[in-house]
Amino acid sequence: YSQTRMTQTPKQNFEEEEKRDSVENMKGLTTPLQSKYWHPTAQNNLKNPESFNLYSHPVKFNGKNNIPISRKVKPISCFASENTNQPILKESKPPLVVVGSANADIYVEIDRLPKEGETISAKTGQTLAGGKGANQAVCGGKLDYPTFFVGQVGEDAHGKLITEALESGGVCVDHLTTVSNAPTGNAVVMLQSDGENSIIIVGGANMSCWPEELSYEDLEIVRSAGIVLLQREIPDFVNIQVAKAARNAGVPVILDAGGADSPIPLELLCCVEIFSPNETELARITKMPTGNFEQISNAVEQCYDLGVNQVLVKLGANGSALFTKGEEPLRQPIIKAAKVIDTTGAGDTFTAAFAVALVEGKSKEECLRFAAAAASLCVQVKGAIPSMPEKRAVFNLLQSA
């Protein structure tokens, strides 16, 4: 697969280098992507603090649109960069692959939400890159884990804003597609003075112009992943294709419940290793109350009936809990933030950080704690993507908490 993607490299030189590399780098390679041709950004050099052991073992589990469109795939940047300043990972880990949404978040800061028929003034307004998929991808990149993003943006300034934010966050955008028939998705984020937010989303390219069948290249990166993250801000038929490809390749999938307010297809849920709602989403999906932990546990039982064996519930100020069928739930309190500025993206940070820790081989308890620390750092900065924490900051917080 990597050979077909490296179109910038002369075939003869490439084959000669591959022969040399096959002797030097054969040990420990578990996916087609684990070669020296991975070129992340400078911050993505996997310099792990000695205080927190990381492992390179991949996780193993048991477990429409017919409109003619113009699709422009980003030039290959991760496997054939000529930038000598970028570090080369000799033995890349099987990547985190995020398939999902990318939005331009239009932030307005207000004291309170307007009442029906009322007009109020915002203190400030600005546009920042966001979207649940892009948020989670940048979180993976800033946590120094090799991360790919599969998604769509429009041919507009917002699409450029998101692409630059992904690249700056250490994410490989080879599988980010630009479509001409739809604008980049956007969201209006109404940020209140206490850090809480209300969000209205316009799907744009996230919800339209997807091909009926995903390309071989996009599905192959999914099959080669260490773990896959999905959300519900893209069409269900896209998520189903991705989840089936991952399941057939033995790759675990985490489905974030955030996004569409519609029933989740059982065809999708049966391919998911971990289902991750917050307590509000859990109540909406199960039509059961989630006001206390006992009620949450009862609602999770219904998720088991839908075919999901693990449910990771984000509980806001009450922390999180991981439920596994047949086992006692694991609970993780929040790691208190010095000051809550903006909760936008905190759930995405938690989910992505949990996924990174999981694919690194950590225990479930360690995954929950690592994710809690990352989310604590996230809420202390305004914006979704701008608030994604660096790995060293997470380690420092874990050591001091």
mmCIF file of C-alpha atoms in Angstrom:
data_model
loop_
_atom_site.group_PDB
_atom_site.id
_atom_site.type_symbol
_atom_site.label_atom_id
_atom_site.label_comp_id
_atom_site.label_asym_id
_atom_site.label_seq_id
_atom_site.Cartn_x
_atom_site.Cartn_y
_atom_site.Cartn_z
ATOM 1 C CA TYR A 1 0.000 0.000 0.000
ATOM 2 C CA SER A 2 2.729 2.463 0.961
ATOM 3 C CA GLN A 3 4.446 1.771 -2.369
ATOM 4 C CA THR A 4 1.402 2.789 -4.374
ATOM 5 C CA ARG A 5 1.039 6.021 -2.401
ATOM 6 C CA MET A 6 4.651 7.201 -2.735
ATOM 7 C CA THR A 7 4.326 8.599 -6.206
ATOM 8 C CA GLN A 8 6.994 11.221 -5.643
ATOM 9 C CA THR A 9 9.776 8.640 -5.236
ATOM 10 C CA PRO A 10 11.430 7.220 -8.387
ATOM 11 C CA LYS A 11 10.602 3.553 -8.593
ATOM 12 C CA GLN A 12 14.181 2.356 -8.913
ATOM 13 C CA ASN A 13 15.461 4.309 -5.904
ATOM 14 C CA PHE A 14 12.439 3.327 -3.889
ATOM 15 C CA GLU A 15 12.919 -0.394 -4.578
ATOM 16 C CA GLU A 16 16.622 -0.175 -3.675
ATOM 17 C CA GLU A 17 15.830 1.580 -0.393
ATOM 18 C CA GLU A 18 13.075 -0.918 0.369
ATOM 19 C CA LYS A 19 15.524 -3.821 -0.032
ATOM 20 C CA ARG A 20 17.930 -2.226 2.422
ATOM 21 C CA ASP A 21 15.145 -1.371 4.862
ATOM 22 C CA SER A 22 13.683 -4.870 4.745
ATOM 23 C CA VAL A 23 16.905 -6.201 6.272
ATOM 24 C CA GLU A 24 17.331 -3.425 8.854
ATOM 25 C CA ASN A 25 13.777 -2.803 9.975
ATOM 26 C CA MET A 26 11.978 -6.138 9.694
ATOM 27 C CA LYS A 27 11.752 -6.767 13.426
ATOM 28 C CA GLY A 28 8.668 -5.512 15.194
ATOM 29 C CA LEU A 29 6.845 -4.348 12.085
ATOM 30 C CA THR A 30 3.180 -5.225 12.252
ATOM 31 C CA THR A 31 1.475 -3.072 9.610
ATOM 32 C CA PRO A 32 2.239 -1.851 6.102
ATOM 33 C CA LEU A 33 2.579 1.658 7.519
ATOM 34 C CA GLN A 34 5.456 0.890 9.831
ATOM 35 C CA SER A 35 8.272 2.120 7.634
ATOM 36 C CA LYS A 36 10.731 4.951 7.685
ATOM 37 C CA TYR A 37 8.585 6.874 5.231
ATOM 38 C CA TRP A 38 6.259 8.200 7.924
ATOM 39 C CA HIS A 39 7.017 11.933 8.187
ATOM 40 C CA PRO A 40 5.053 13.574 11.002
ATOM 41 C CA THR A 41 5.487 17.182 12.003
ATOM 42 C CA ALA A 42 8.355 18.177 14.247
ATOM 43 C CA GLN A 43 6.277 17.969 17.406
ATOM 44 C CA ASN A 44 5.246 14.389 16.647
ATOM 45 C CA ASN A 45 8.585 12.763 17.428
ATOM 46 C CA LEU A 46 7.344 10.319 20.074
ATOM 47 C CA LYS A 47 9.787 11.460 22.730
ATOM 48 C CA ASN A 48 8.271 9.678 25.664
ATOM 49 C CA PRO A 49 8.985 10.841 29.196
ATOM 50 C CA GLU A 50 10.719 8.160 31.204
ATOM 51 C CA SER A 51 8.103 8.518 33.926
ATOM 52 C CA PHE A 52 5.308 7.043 31.821
ATOM 53 C CA ASN A 53 5.967 3.776 30.032
ATOM 54 C CA LEU A 54 4.548 3.554 26.537
ATOM 55 C CA TYR A 55 4.202 0.368 24.577
ATOM 56 C CA SER A 56 4.193 -0.234 20.873
ATOM 57 C CA HIS A 57 1.851 -3.226 20.895
ATOM 58 C CA PRO A 58 -1.275 -2.878 18.770
ATOM 59 C CA VAL A 59 -4.508 -3.594 20.617
ATOM 60 C CA LYS A 60 -6.317 -6.784 19.613
ATOM 61 C CA PHE A 61 -9.952 -7.401 20.412
ATOM 62 C CA ASN A 62 -12.425 -10.203 19.742
ATOM 63 C CA GLY A 63 -14.715 -8.968 18.899
ATOM 64 C CA LYS A 64 -26.452 8.349 -0.718
ATOM 65 C CA ASN A 65 -25.404 10.329 -2.774
ATOM 66 C CA ASN A 66 -25.523 10.091 -6.587
ATOM 67 C CA ILE A 67 -24.729 13.751 -7.318
ATOM 68 C CA PRO A 68 -21.728 14.114 -9.666
ATOM 69 C CA ILE A 69 -19.018 15.808 -7.649
ATOM 70 C CA SER A 70 -15.488 17.035 -7.947
ATOM 71 C CA ARG A 71 -13.180 15.500 -5.359
ATOM 72 C CA LYS A 72 -9.648 16.715 -4.826
ATOM 73 C CA VAL A 73 -7.465 14.617 -2.565
ATOM 74 C CA LYS A 74 -4.647 16.401 -0.789
ATOM 75 C CA PRO A 75 -1.180 15.744 -2.246
ATOM 76 C CA ILE A 76 0.734 13.040 -0.433
ATOM 77 C CA SER A 77 2.615 14.735 2.371
ATOM 78 C CA CYS A 78 3.277 12.106 5.015
ATOM 79 C CA PHE A 79 5.225 9.457 3.175
ATOM 80 C CA ALA A 80 7.416 11.375 0.765
ATOM 81 C CA SER A 81 8.228 14.732 2.292
ATOM 82 C CA GLU A 82 11.507 16.263 1.198
ATOM 83 C CA ASN A 83 11.694 18.411 4.334
ATOM 84 C CA THR A 84 14.880 17.277 6.035
ATOM 85 C CA ASN A 85 13.877 19.099 9.211
ATOM 86 C CA GLN A 86 11.053 16.649 9.820
ATOM 87 C CA PRO A 87 11.997 13.606 11.917
ATOM 88 C CA ILE A 88 11.575 10.148 10.435
ATOM 89 C CA LEU A 89 10.141 7.387 12.571
ATOM 90 C CA LYS A 90 12.091 4.250 11.809
ATOM 91 C CA GLU A 91 9.446 1.989 13.355
ATOM 92 C CA SER A 92 6.121 3.798 13.238
ATOM 93 C CA LYS A 93 3.326 2.466 15.397
ATOM 94 C CA PRO A 94 0.072 1.349 13.773
ATOM 95 C CA PRO A 95 -1.719 4.677 13.520
ATOM 96 C CA LEU A 96 -4.786 6.161 15.086
ATOM 97 C CA VAL A 97 -7.234 6.697 12.225
ATOM 98 C CA VAL A 98 -10.053 9.191 12.712
ATOM 99 C CA VAL A 99 -12.881 9.182 10.189
ATOM 100 C CA GLY A 100 -15.245 12.056 10.775
ATOM 101 C CA SER A 101 -16.241 15.679 10.623
ATOM 102 C CA ALA A 102 -14.347 18.940 10.261
ATOM 103 C CA ASN A 103 -16.035 22.264 11.023
ATOM 104 C CA ALA A 104 -15.238 25.934 11.167
ATOM 105 C CA ASP A 105 -16.458 26.868 14.658
ATOM 106 C CA ILE A 106 -17.867 30.403 14.850
ATOM 107 C CA TYR A 107 -17.461 31.392 18.506
ATOM 108 C CA VAL A 108 -19.634 34.018 20.148
ATOM 109 C CA GLU A 109 -19.088 34.816 23.823
ATOM 110 C CA ILE A 110 -22.277 35.697 25.675
ATOM 111 C CA ASP A 111 -23.400 36.137 29.278
ATOM 112 C CA ARG A 112 -26.470 33.960 28.763
ATOM 113 C CA LEU A 113 -28.474 32.270 26.033
ATOM 114 C CA PRO A 114 -31.097 34.450 24.335
ATOM 115 C CA LYS A 115 -34.750 33.834 25.121
ATOM 116 C CA GLU A 116 -37.256 33.093 22.388
ATOM 117 C CA GLY A 117 -37.632 36.175 20.160
ATOM 118 C CA GLU A 118 -34.794 37.993 21.932
ATOM 119 C CA THR A 119 -31.675 39.515 20.411
ATOM 120 C CA ILE A 120 -28.572 39.913 22.565
ATOM 121 C CA SER A 121 -25.051 41.163 21.885
ATOM 122 C CA ALA A 122 -21.949 39.002 22.027
ATOM 123 C CA LYS A 123 -18.782 40.179 23.739
ATOM 124 C CA THR A 124 -16.517 38.778 21.018
ATOM 125 C CA GLY A 125 -16.684 36.559 17.962
ATOM 126 C CA GLN A 126 -14.068 34.565 16.082
ATOM 127 C CA THR A 127 -13.754 31.523 13.819
ATOM 128 C CA LEU A 128 -11.641 28.538 14.884
ATOM 129 C CA ALA A 129 -11.101 25.061 13.429
ATOM 130 C CA GLY A 130 -13.161 22.301 15.022
ATOM 131 C CA GLY A 131 -15.586 19.443 14.357
ATOM 132 C CA LYS A 132 -15.614 16.243 16.394
ATOM 133 C CA GLY A 133 -13.501 14.297 13.919
ATOM 134 C CA ALA A 134 -10.882 17.003 13.443
ATOM 135 C CA ASN A 135 -10.787 17.643 17.193
ATOM 136 C CA GLN A 136 -10.048 14.000 17.942
ATOM 137 C CA ALA A 137 -7.452 13.768 15.189
ATOM 138 C CA VAL A 138 -5.541 16.811 16.404
ATOM 139 C CA CYS A 139 -5.680 15.475 19.951
ATOM 140 C CA GLY A 140 -4.024 12.275 18.745
ATOM 141 C CA GLY A 141 -1.392 14.228 16.839
ATOM 142 C CA LYS A 142 -0.585 16.542 19.744
ATOM 143 C CA LEU A 143 -0.271 13.520 22.014
ATOM 144 C CA ASP A 144 2.562 12.441 19.700
ATOM 145 C CA TYR A 145 0.777 9.448 18.236
ATOM 146 C CA PRO A 146 0.813 8.851 14.437
ATOM 147 C CA THR A 147 -2.645 9.994 13.348
ATOM 148 C CA PHE A 148 -4.527 10.016 10.041
ATOM 149 C CA PHE A 149 -7.706 11.954 9.339
ATOM 150 C CA VAL A 150 -10.255 10.833 6.744
ATOM 151 C CA GLY A 151 -12.824 13.534 6.039
ATOM 152 C CA GLN A 152 -14.096 16.223 3.681
ATOM 153 C CA VAL A 153 -13.912 20.005 3.432
ATOM 154 C CA GLY A 154 -15.151 22.466 0.827
ATOM 155 C CA GLU A 155 -13.209 24.654 -1.604
ATOM 156 C CA ASP A 156 -13.372 27.683 0.656
ATOM 157 C CA ALA A 157 -11.426 29.605 3.265
ATOM 158 C CA HIS A 158 -12.841 27.462 6.066
ATOM 159 C CA GLY A 159 -11.499 24.340 4.373
ATOM 160 C CA LYS A 160 -8.045 25.892 4.257
ATOM 161 C CA LEU A 161 -8.334 26.894 7.926
ATOM 162 C CA ILE A 162 -9.118 23.307 8.951
ATOM 163 C CA THR A 163 -6.434 21.761 6.757
ATOM 164 C CA GLU A 164 -3.785 24.039 8.249
ATOM 165 C CA ALA A 165 -5.009 23.293 11.783
ATOM 166 C CA LEU A 166 -4.800 19.534 11.176
ATOM 167 C CA GLU A 167 -1.305 19.773 9.713
ATOM 168 C CA SER A 168 -0.140 22.039 12.544
ATOM 169 C CA GLY A 169 -1.499 19.476 15.000
ATOM 170 C CA GLY A 170 0.691 16.718 13.593
ATOM 171 C CA VAL A 171 -2.073 14.960 11.633
ATOM 172 C CA CYS A 172 -1.490 13.315 8.258
ATOM 173 C CA VAL A 173 -4.036 14.790 5.798
ATOM 174 C CA ASP A 174 -3.356 12.526 2.810
ATOM 175 C CA HIS A 175 -6.944 11.262 3.128
ATOM 176 C CA LEU A 176 -8.600 14.653 3.550
ATOM 177 C CA THR A 177 -10.712 15.333 0.456
ATOM 178 C CA THR A 178 -11.789 18.711 -0.926
ATOM 179 C CA VAL A 179 -15.228 18.692 -2.582
ATOM 180 C CA SER A 180 -16.565 21.427 -4.856
ATOM 181 C CA ASN A 181 -20.279 20.739 -4.433
ATOM 182 C CA ALA A 182 -20.613 21.620 -0.763
ATOM 183 C CA PRO A 183 -19.149 24.194 1.644
ATOM 184 C CA THR A 184 -17.023 23.241 4.616
ATOM 185 C CA GLY A 185 -19.139 22.303 7.618
ATOM 186 C CA ASN A 186 -19.507 24.947 10.291
ATOM 187 C CA ALA A 187 -20.891 25.391 13.766
ATOM 188 C CA VAL A 188 -22.061 28.290 15.877
ATOM 189 C CA VAL A 189 -20.683 27.909 19.400
ATOM 190 C CA MET A 190 -22.427 30.066 22.006
ATOM 191 C CA LEU A 191 -19.943 30.218 24.866
ATOM 192 C CA GLN A 192 -21.293 31.393 28.199
ATOM 193 C CA SER A 193 -19.294 33.035 30.973
ATOM 194 C CA ASP A 194 -19.181 29.844 33.086
ATOM 195 C CA GLY A 195 -17.463 27.928 30.275
ATOM 196 C CA GLU A 196 -20.560 25.964 29.240
ATOM 197 C CA ASN A 197 -21.624 26.054 25.611
ATOM 198 C CA SER A 198 -24.503 25.486 23.229
ATOM 199 C CA ILE A 199 -23.709 24.480 19.659
ATOM 200 C CA ILE A 200 -25.619 24.516 16.354
ATOM 201 C CA ILE A 201 -24.044 22.553 13.493
ATOM 202 C CA VAL A 202 -24.402 22.948 9.726
ATOM 203 C CA GLY A 203 -23.171 19.703 8.127
ATOM 204 C CA GLY A 204 -21.950 20.981 4.750
ATOM 205 C CA ALA A 205 -19.262 18.737 3.267
ATOM 206 C CA ASN A 206 -19.390 16.507 6.351
ATOM 207 C CA MET A 207 -22.856 15.245 5.443
ATOM 208 C CA SER A 208 -22.891 15.397 1.637
ATOM 209 C CA CYS A 209 -20.827 14.447 -1.408
ATOM 210 C CA TRP A 210 -19.418 11.260 0.105
ATOM 211 C CA PRO A 211 -18.979 8.497 -2.485
ATOM 212 C CA GLU A 212 -21.362 5.566 -2.162
ATOM 213 C CA GLU A 213 -18.316 3.337 -1.710
ATOM 214 C CA LEU A 214 -15.189 4.634 -0.008
ATOM 215 C CA SER A 215 -11.962 4.365 -1.960
ATOM 216 C CA TYR A 216 -9.578 1.451 -1.582
ATOM 217 C CA GLU A 217 -6.940 3.841 -0.213
ATOM 218 C CA ASP A 218 -9.228 5.171 2.521
ATOM 219 C CA LEU A 219 -10.347 1.700 3.591
ATOM 220 C CA GLU A 220 -6.793 0.376 3.475
ATOM 221 C CA ILE A 221 -5.581 2.984 5.961
ATOM 222 C CA VAL A 222 -8.452 1.866 8.198
ATOM 223 C CA ARG A 223 -7.404 -1.779 7.913
ATOM 224 C CA SER A 224 -3.821 -0.842 8.767
ATOM 225 C CA ALA A 225 -4.777 1.139 11.881
ATOM 226 C CA GLY A 226 -4.063 0.343 15.493
ATOM 227 C CA ILE A 227 -7.431 1.833 16.467
ATOM 228 C CA VAL A 228 -10.220 3.744 14.666
ATOM 229 C CA LEU A 229 -12.350 6.612 15.983
ATOM 230 C CA LEU A 230 -15.800 7.414 14.591
ATOM 231 C CA GLN A 231 -18.471 9.986 15.480
ATOM 232 C CA ARG A 232 -21.960 10.772 14.168
ATOM 233 C CA GLU A 233 -21.337 14.043 12.328
ATOM 234 C CA ILE A 234 -20.923 12.173 9.018
ATOM 235 C CA PRO A 235 -23.423 9.866 7.276
ATOM 236 C CA ASP A 236 -24.144 6.508 8.880
ATOM 237 C CA PHE A 237 -23.362 4.646 5.647
ATOM 238 C CA VAL A 238 -19.802 5.992 5.757
ATOM 239 C CA ASN A 239 -19.339 4.943 9.375
ATOM 240 C CA ILE A 240 -20.739 1.486 8.597
ATOM 241 C CA GLN A 241 -18.265 0.917 5.751
ATOM 242 C CA VAL A 242 -15.380 2.003 7.945
ATOM 243 C CA ALA A 243 -16.489 -0.056 10.953
ATOM 244 C CA LYS A 244 -16.929 -3.200 8.846
ATOM 245 C CA ALA A 245 -13.516 -2.791 7.234
ATOM 246 C CA ALA A 246 -11.931 -2.320 10.665
ATOM 247 C CA ARG A 247 -13.749 -5.282 12.215
ATOM 248 C CA ASN A 248 -12.751 -7.590 9.348
ATOM 249 C CA ALA A 249 -9.125 -6.546 9.840
ATOM 250 C CA GLY A 250 -9.255 -7.037 13.621
ATOM 251 C CA VAL A 251 -8.953 -3.304 14.318
ATOM 252 C CA PRO A 252 -10.920 -1.983 17.331
ATOM 253 C CA VAL A 253 -13.409 0.853 16.764
ATOM 254 C CA ILE A 254 -14.532 3.487 19.263
ATOM 255 C CA LEU A 255 -17.792 5.188 18.303
ATOM 256 C CA ASP A 256 -18.426 8.578 19.897
ATOM 257 C CA ALA A 257 -22.186 9.056 20.170
ATOM 258 C CA GLY A 258 -21.990 12.808 19.575
ATOM 259 C CA GLY A 259 -23.625 14.150 16.427
ATOM 260 C CA ALA A 260 -26.832 13.136 14.709
ATOM 261 C CA ASP A 261 -29.960 12.978 16.866
ATOM 262 C CA SER A 262 -31.242 9.800 15.243
ATOM 263 C CA PRO A 263 -31.278 6.073 16.032
ATOM 264 C CA ILE A 264 -27.901 4.384 15.631
ATOM 265 C CA PRO A 265 -28.033 1.553 13.074
ATOM 266 C CA LEU A 266 -27.509 -1.875 14.641
ATOM 267 C CA GLU A 267 -25.332 -2.665 11.628
ATOM 268 C CA LEU A 268 -22.915 -0.051 12.951
ATOM 269 C CA LEU A 269 -23.130 -0.916 16.642
ATOM 270 C CA CYS A 270 -22.337 -4.588 16.049
ATOM 271 C CA CYS A 271 -18.942 -3.554 14.618
ATOM 272 C CA VAL A 272 -18.043 -1.266 17.520
ATOM 273 C CA GLU A 273 -15.712 -2.347 20.320
ATOM 274 C CA ILE A 274 -16.380 0.643 22.598
ATOM 275 C CA PHE A 275 -19.429 2.905 22.457
ATOM 276 C CA SER A 276 -18.822 6.318 24.035
ATOM 277 C CA PRO A 277 -21.766 8.613 24.866
ATOM 278 C CA ASN A 278 -22.045 11.317 27.500
ATOM 279 C CA GLU A 279 -24.877 10.978 30.004
ATOM 280 C CA THR A 280 -27.219 13.166 27.921
ATOM 281 C CA GLU A 281 -26.598 11.160 24.764
ATOM 282 C CA LEU A 282 -27.003 7.911 26.712
ATOM 283 C CA ALA A 283 -30.415 9.069 27.951
ATOM 284 C CA ARG A 284 -31.496 10.094 24.446
ATOM 285 C CA ILE A 285 -30.383 6.832 22.845
ATOM 286 C CA THR A 286 -31.873 4.503 25.467
ATOM 287 C CA LYS A 287 -34.855 6.718 26.379
ATOM 288 C CA MET A 288 -33.975 6.062 30.009
ATOM 289 C CA PRO A 289 -33.077 8.487 32.834
ATOM 290 C CA THR A 290 -29.384 9.021 33.609
ATOM 291 C CA GLY A 291 -29.626 11.309 36.634
ATOM 292 C CA ASN A 292 -27.515 9.129 38.926
ATOM 293 C CA PHE A 293 -25.017 6.301 38.608
ATOM 294 C CA GLU A 294 -27.594 3.569 39.165
ATOM 295 C CA GLN A 295 -29.740 4.962 36.361
ATOM 296 C CA ILE A 296 -26.683 5.243 34.122
ATOM 297 C CA SER A 297 -25.840 1.593 34.843
ATOM 298 C CA ASN A 298 -29.370 0.539 33.892
ATOM 299 C CA ALA A 299 -29.178 2.507 30.653
ATOM 300 C CA VAL A 300 -25.851 0.862 29.832
ATOM 301 C CA GLU A 301 -27.516 -2.541 30.212
ATOM 302 C CA GLN A 302 -29.753 -1.586 27.305
ATOM 303 C CA CYS A 303 -26.648 -0.784 25.244
ATOM 304 C CA TYR A 304 -25.481 -4.343 25.909
ATOM 305 C CA ASP A 305 -28.776 -5.541 24.439
ATOM 306 C CA LEU A 306 -27.968 -3.574 21.277
ATOM 307 C CA GLY A 307 -24.780 -5.602 20.836
ATOM 308 C CA VAL A 308 -22.164 -3.355 22.461
ATOM 309 C CA ASN A 309 -19.998 -4.981 25.142
ATOM 310 C CA GLN A 310 -18.106 -1.907 26.356
ATOM 311 C CA VAL A 311 -19.569 1.530 27.058
ATOM 312 C CA LEU A 312 -17.379 4.499 27.976
ATOM 313 C CA VAL A 313 -19.628 7.158 29.522
ATOM 314 C CA LYS A 314 -18.448 10.759 29.884
ATOM 315 C CA LEU A 315 -20.080 12.261 32.966
ATOM 316 C CA GLY A 316 -18.919 15.885 32.847
ATOM 317 C CA ALA A 317 -18.114 17.173 36.315
ATOM 318 C CA ASN A 318 -18.676 13.648 37.680
ATOM 319 C CA GLY A 319 -15.807 12.198 35.675
ATOM 320 C CA SER A 320 -16.238 9.075 33.589
ATOM 321 C CA ALA A 321 -17.008 5.384 33.814
ATOM 322 C CA LEU A 322 -16.089 2.398 31.666
ATOM 323 C CA PHE A 323 -18.658 -0.392 31.672
ATOM 324 C CA THR A 324 -17.703 -3.839 30.413
ATOM 325 C CA LYS A 325 -20.341 -6.545 30.144
ATOM 326 C CA GLY A 326 -19.944 -9.068 32.934
ATOM 327 C CA GLU A 327 -17.500 -6.907 34.921
ATOM 328 C CA GLU A 328 -17.706 -4.218 37.575
ATOM 329 C CA PRO A 329 -17.610 -0.706 36.089
ATOM 330 C CA LEU A 330 -14.444 1.351 36.406
ATOM 331 C CA ARG A 331 -14.988 4.917 37.618
ATOM 332 C CA GLN A 332 -12.654 7.859 37.152
ATOM 333 C CA PRO A 333 -13.232 11.235 38.831
ATOM 334 C CA ILE A 334 -12.257 14.433 37.058
ATOM 335 C CA ILE A 335 -8.791 15.849 37.542
ATOM 336 C CA LYS A 336 -9.805 19.328 38.596
ATOM 337 C CA ALA A 337 -8.884 22.196 36.301
ATOM 338 C CA ALA A 338 -7.384 25.382 37.736
ATOM 339 C CA LYS A 339 -10.062 27.348 35.860
ATOM 340 C CA VAL A 340 -12.734 26.297 33.385
ATOM 341 C CA ILE A 341 -12.595 28.600 30.346
ATOM 342 C CA ASP A 342 -14.371 26.572 27.642
ATOM 343 C CA THR A 343 -15.725 22.997 27.708
ATOM 344 C CA THR A 344 -15.909 22.799 23.890
ATOM 345 C CA GLY A 345 -13.912 19.785 22.714
ATOM 346 C CA ALA A 346 -13.423 18.317 26.190
ATOM 347 C CA GLY A 347 -15.367 15.171 25.317
ATOM 348 C CA ASP A 348 -13.406 14.760 22.079
ATOM 349 C CA THR A 349 -10.146 15.217 23.970
ATOM 350 C CA PHE A 350 -11.194 12.584 26.488
ATOM 351 C CA THR A 351 -12.187 10.052 23.818
ATOM 352 C CA ALA A 352 -9.065 10.543 21.700
ATOM 353 C CA ALA A 353 -6.711 10.480 24.698
ATOM 354 C CA PHE A 354 -8.365 7.279 25.910
ATOM 355 C CA ALA A 355 -7.857 5.760 22.438
ATOM 356 C CA VAL A 356 -4.183 6.762 22.331
ATOM 357 C CA ALA A 357 -3.528 5.271 25.773
ATOM 358 C CA LEU A 358 -5.393 2.109 24.804
ATOM 359 C CA VAL A 359 -3.501 1.504 21.579
ATOM 360 C CA GLU A 360 -0.259 2.175 23.486
ATOM 361 C CA GLY A 361 -1.065 -0.876 25.609
ATOM 362 C CA LYS A 362 -2.012 0.745 28.906
ATOM 363 C CA SER A 363 -4.506 -0.753 31.331
ATOM 364 C CA LYS A 364 -8.102 0.464 31.276
ATOM 365 C CA GLU A 365 -7.541 2.283 34.579
ATOM 366 C CA GLU A 366 -4.509 4.072 33.133
ATOM 367 C CA CYS A 367 -6.475 4.955 29.992
ATOM 368 C CA LEU A 368 -9.223 6.573 32.053
ATOM 369 C CA ARG A 369 -6.767 8.575 34.135
ATOM 370 C CA PHE A 370 -4.755 9.692 31.101
ATOM 371 C CA ALA A 371 -7.952 10.820 29.362
ATOM 372 C CA ALA A 372 -9.143 12.673 32.467
ATOM 373 C CA ALA A 373 -5.879 14.612 32.628
ATOM 374 C CA ALA A 374 -6.061 15.537 28.947
ATOM 375 C CA ALA A 375 -9.665 16.747 29.307
ATOM 376 C CA SER A 376 -8.725 18.808 32.359
ATOM 377 C CA LEU A 377 -6.125 20.671 30.324
ATOM 378 C CA CYS A 378 -8.541 21.115 27.419
ATOM 379 C CA VAL A 379 -11.172 23.074 29.372
ATOM 380 C CA GLN A 380 -8.591 25.648 30.448
ATOM 381 C CA VAL A 381 -8.180 27.032 26.896
ATOM 382 C CA LYS A 382 -10.759 28.606 24.578
ATOM 383 C CA GLY A 383 -11.573 26.783 21.362
ATOM 384 C CA ALA A 384 -11.646 23.105 20.479
ATOM 385 C CA ILE A 385 -8.543 22.394 18.411
ATOM 386 C CA PRO A 386 -6.491 25.181 20.059
ATOM 387 C CA SER A 387 -7.160 23.573 23.455
ATOM 388 C CA MET A 388 -5.853 20.091 22.630
ATOM 389 C CA PRO A 389 -3.002 19.394 25.070
ATOM 390 C CA GLU A 390 0.571 18.352 24.383
ATOM 391 C CA LYS A 391 1.652 14.956 25.704
ATOM 392 C CA ARG A 392 4.248 16.386 28.090
ATOM 393 C CA ALA A 393 1.630 18.652 29.685
ATOM 394 C CA VAL A 394 -0.585 15.619 30.313
ATOM 395 C CA PHE A 395 2.318 13.736 31.908
ATOM 396 C CA ASN A 396 3.158 16.710 34.110
ATOM 397 C CA LEU A 397 -0.438 16.955 35.310
ATOM 398 C CA LEU A 398 -0.579 13.226 36.021
ATOM 399 C CA GLN A 399 2.558 13.472 38.118
ATOM 400 C CA SER A 400 1.276 16.419 40.134
ATOM 401 C CA ALA A 401 -2.379 15.384 40.504
#
